[in-house]
Structures are given as C-alpha cells and as structure tokens.
Amino acid sequence: MAIRFCIPDLTTGDNDGTSETHAWQTIAQCISNYAAGDHVYFKTAADGSRANSEDVGQDGGSGRSQFATASTDSSGPTIFEGYKDTPGDRGMFMMGGCARIQGDNITVLYWDVDSGNSNNGAFQLDGDGTLLYRCVASNSYGTGSSSSPPTIKMADATILECAVYGSGDATTEGVVAANGNAKIINCYIELRESLSGSMVNGCAIVMN
C-alpha cells in the first residue's frame, strides 16, 4: 500500500501523486495512476469550490469519473479519503459531477459530491465491497425545474453514516436506488419535490 495525494487546484510540482507537493493535479491523473491498495488523500480546493469530475475511464454518460482499479486480497482495500487542510483531518473533499466506483473493495471517506446534471447521480457504486463512509451526496439538478436521477445507485455496496439528498416528483423516483446485497446504515436520506422544493414524505429508497 502506498500513500498518494490528489489536489485538483495544485499547479506546481511533478504531478506524480507521491506527496502533497507533487500531488496529482487532476482526478483523471489519479484514475490513471493509482494502484490497488493505495490510500489516496483528496484535498479540497483552498477556496472551497468543487473539483469537476472528468469523462475518464468511463463507459458512457457525461461528467462521470470512473475508478475501476480493483483491490485484491493481497493488496488490501483501496481508500479514497477527503481532507481540508491536513491529511486525516476529516474535512470534506468537494467534487461536482459523478464518482463511479467500479473497482472492488474501495472505501470512500469524507467526500461531498453534487452531481448537478440530468445524466448521473453523485455516486454510482458498482464494485463488490464498496463502502461509502461519512460522505454527502446530492443532486441539485432537479431542484426547481424537473426530476433528477437517483443520487446514489448501488449494488453489493454499503453506505454508512452518510447524508443523501435528491429531488423528484415522487418517492418512487428515489434518492437511493439499490440492488444486490446493498446495505444502508445510519444514513440521513431526504427527497425534495422538484418544483416546490418542499420535502416529500417517505425515505425515497428504491430496491430493485
């Protein structure tokens, strides 16, 4: 396991991920270069703005970053951890677009992702054993206009102590769409009606 860094607003250094000084400067660089079992720290921008997801490593859709390198029994889990000032400070990594976690046994900690588009939710969790812990997921696209896709799509994954927000015209549109061996534990899930912005009764979880 190696410690790696991704700082999307960094403009100096070697861009090789080996330290904060030489962190990967784009999410695309991270996706292309991280290895199974790495612990990658993602630093939020100094001004608090969201890093944009990038159409890289993905098989369709727009504004979606696909993390596909899977962990193995020998490598241990791959960890993507957000921070604000110092690695391990539990600050949120702010991202706009969609994070598709396709590799197996990937853990994502302290990410705040707002999809903001009609094509994808904030997280798409496809890898076996994926864990989302203390993350915030939202899709502001539909608010005040039209319905939006589920904020989280998940299969054989777990979301633990996360906050999930979405918009739609009914609970059947869902904030979380889950199938397979999906687990939702101690999470806050909120659905708001698209046009009025008022809360919709129901937990907005759709099990397929």
XYZ file of C-alpha atoms in Angstrom:
208
model
C 0.000 0.000 0.000
C 1.254 3.464 -0.920
C 0.131 6.855 0.328
C -0.850 9.089 -2.588
C -2.298 12.584 -2.963
C -4.675 14.295 -5.398
C -5.045 18.090 -5.197
C -7.033 19.322 -8.218
C -6.244 23.034 -7.711
C -2.478 22.442 -7.442
C -0.489 23.923 -10.336
C 3.122 23.150 -9.356
C 5.167 20.038 -8.644
C 5.797 16.783 -10.501
C 2.143 15.675 -10.741
C 3.042 12.128 -9.692
C 0.906 11.761 -6.547
C 3.810 10.955 -4.244
C 3.331 13.871 -1.806
C 1.251 16.992 -1.267
C 3.947 18.986 -3.069
C 3.861 16.658 -6.072
C 0.187 15.582 -5.904
C -1.841 14.536 -8.923
C -3.404 17.730 -10.215
C -6.499 16.202 -11.811
C -8.889 13.413 -10.965
C -8.003 11.917 -14.345
C -4.359 11.622 -13.311
C -5.400 9.802 -10.152
C -7.652 7.382 -12.029
C -4.886 6.554 -14.494
C -2.177 6.006 -11.896
C -3.475 4.803 -8.527
C -2.861 1.156 -7.677
C -4.889 -1.410 -5.789
C -4.397 -0.961 -2.061
C -3.336 2.697 -2.273
C -4.553 5.215 0.288
C -5.245 8.363 -1.726
C -5.882 11.662 0.041
C -8.012 14.150 -1.905
C -7.642 17.770 -0.776
C -10.492 20.192 -1.327
C -9.761 23.477 -3.101
C -8.468 26.315 -0.961
C -11.500 28.436 -1.892
C -13.927 25.610 -1.087
C -15.051 25.158 -4.702
C -15.888 21.766 -6.144
C -13.416 19.898 -8.306
C -15.074 18.815 -11.529
C -15.399 15.152 -12.351
C -13.942 14.224 -15.698
C -15.034 11.957 -18.517
C -12.236 9.498 -17.937
C -12.172 5.744 -17.558
C -15.910 5.583 -18.089
C -18.116 3.659 -20.469
C -20.853 6.159 -21.148
C -22.622 9.131 -19.620
C -21.226 12.590 -19.149
C -19.462 14.219 -16.249
C -18.575 10.885 -14.679
C -15.213 9.776 -13.290
C -14.812 6.017 -13.145
C -12.468 4.478 -10.567
C -12.091 0.963 -11.914
C -8.864 -0.493 -10.478
C -9.985 -3.172 -8.045
C -8.384 -4.120 -4.753
C -7.309 -7.709 -4.180
C -6.929 -9.970 -1.166
C -3.181 -9.349 -1.185
C -3.363 -5.572 -1.670
C -5.991 -4.805 0.949
C -8.723 -2.204 0.375
C -8.141 0.926 -1.659
C -9.023 4.059 0.315
C -10.034 7.467 -1.073
C -10.107 9.956 1.794
C -11.022 13.619 1.674
C -9.382 16.334 3.759
C -9.375 20.109 4.091
C -6.004 21.217 5.473
C -4.113 18.229 6.858
C -4.454 14.570 5.798
C -6.675 12.811 8.310
C -8.488 15.975 9.480
C -11.859 14.564 8.291
C -12.527 17.590 6.119
C -14.703 17.043 3.069
C -13.324 16.740 -0.455
C -15.721 18.817 -2.553
C -16.493 17.431 -6.013
C -19.032 18.194 -8.720
C -20.306 15.540 -11.116
C -20.395 11.787 -10.581
C -17.946 9.382 -8.964
C -18.428 5.880 -10.314
C -16.700 3.362 -8.065
C -16.376 0.271 -10.218
C -13.356 -1.448 -8.678
C -13.949 -3.950 -5.882
C -13.189 -3.236 -2.201
C -12.833 0.536 -2.445
C -13.624 2.676 0.601
C -14.532 6.354 0.167
C -14.331 8.623 3.220
C -15.326 12.277 3.652
C -16.382 13.179 0.111
C -19.113 15.738 -0.648
C -20.334 15.207 -4.213
C -23.089 17.131 -6.013
C -23.929 15.693 -9.410
C -25.836 18.721 -10.680
C -26.743 17.114 -14.023
C -29.507 15.037 -15.571
C -27.305 12.128 -16.670
C -25.907 10.755 -13.427
C -26.289 10.832 -9.699
C -23.469 11.774 -7.331
C -22.234 8.226 -6.717
C -22.588 5.037 -8.724
C -21.308 2.149 -6.627
C -20.753 -0.910 -8.798
C -17.778 -2.619 -7.177
C -18.256 -5.511 -4.769
C -17.489 -4.494 -1.200
C -17.583 -0.765 -1.838
C -18.017 1.320 1.321
C -19.120 4.954 1.451
C -18.471 6.353 4.944
C -19.494 9.783 6.247
C -19.984 11.199 2.775
C -22.518 13.725 1.499
C -24.244 13.011 -1.808
C -26.647 15.345 -3.577
C -28.069 16.117 -6.983
C -29.165 19.727 -7.252
C -30.076 19.427 -10.945
C -33.777 18.804 -10.476
C -34.452 21.387 -7.758
C -36.874 24.000 -9.042
C -37.049 22.505 -12.536
C -37.537 18.793 -13.125
C -36.845 15.403 -11.629
C -33.308 14.093 -11.436
C -31.784 10.597 -11.396
C -31.225 8.820 -8.082
C -28.458 10.498 -6.136
C -26.827 7.151 -5.354
C -27.051 3.954 -7.390
C -25.560 0.987 -5.599
C -25.195 -2.777 -5.818
C -23.338 -5.024 -3.366
C -22.126 -1.900 -1.562
C -22.613 -0.229 1.828
C -23.280 3.398 2.710
C -22.648 4.155 6.383
C -23.421 7.389 8.255
C -23.903 9.345 5.037
C -26.248 12.218 4.149
C -28.064 11.806 0.826
C -30.205 14.470 -0.863
C -32.226 14.334 -4.060
C -35.172 15.835 -5.897
C -38.078 14.312 -7.758
C -41.833 14.263 -8.151
C -42.465 11.165 -6.029
C -40.687 8.819 -3.683
C -40.692 6.184 -6.419
C -38.091 8.223 -8.323
C -35.801 7.686 -5.380
C -32.738 9.204 -3.850
C -31.061 5.809 -3.446
C -31.546 3.000 -5.966
C -30.203 -0.252 -4.535
C -29.981 -3.852 -5.612
C -27.966 -6.934 -4.812
C -26.525 -7.148 -1.309
C -26.809 -3.407 -0.621
C -26.686 -2.030 2.913
C -27.818 1.415 4.072
C -26.843 2.008 7.711
C -27.427 5.079 9.922
C -27.889 7.423 6.972
C -29.971 10.590 6.555
C -31.925 10.487 3.292
C -34.017 13.405 2.070
C -36.126 13.838 -1.054
C -37.477 17.222 -2.101
C -40.237 17.769 -4.629
C -38.719 19.127 -7.829
C -40.760 22.254 -8.460
C -41.676 23.470 -4.993
C -38.566 22.327 -3.162
C -40.696 21.004 -0.298
C -39.844 17.723 1.387
C -41.600 14.598 0.154
C -42.837 12.099 2.726
C -41.051 8.762 2.568
C -37.499 7.554 2.668
C -37.034 7.535 -1.126
C -35.198 4.220 -1.307
C -35.933 2.075 -4.339
C -34.941 -1.598 -4.119
C -34.626 -3.369 -7.445
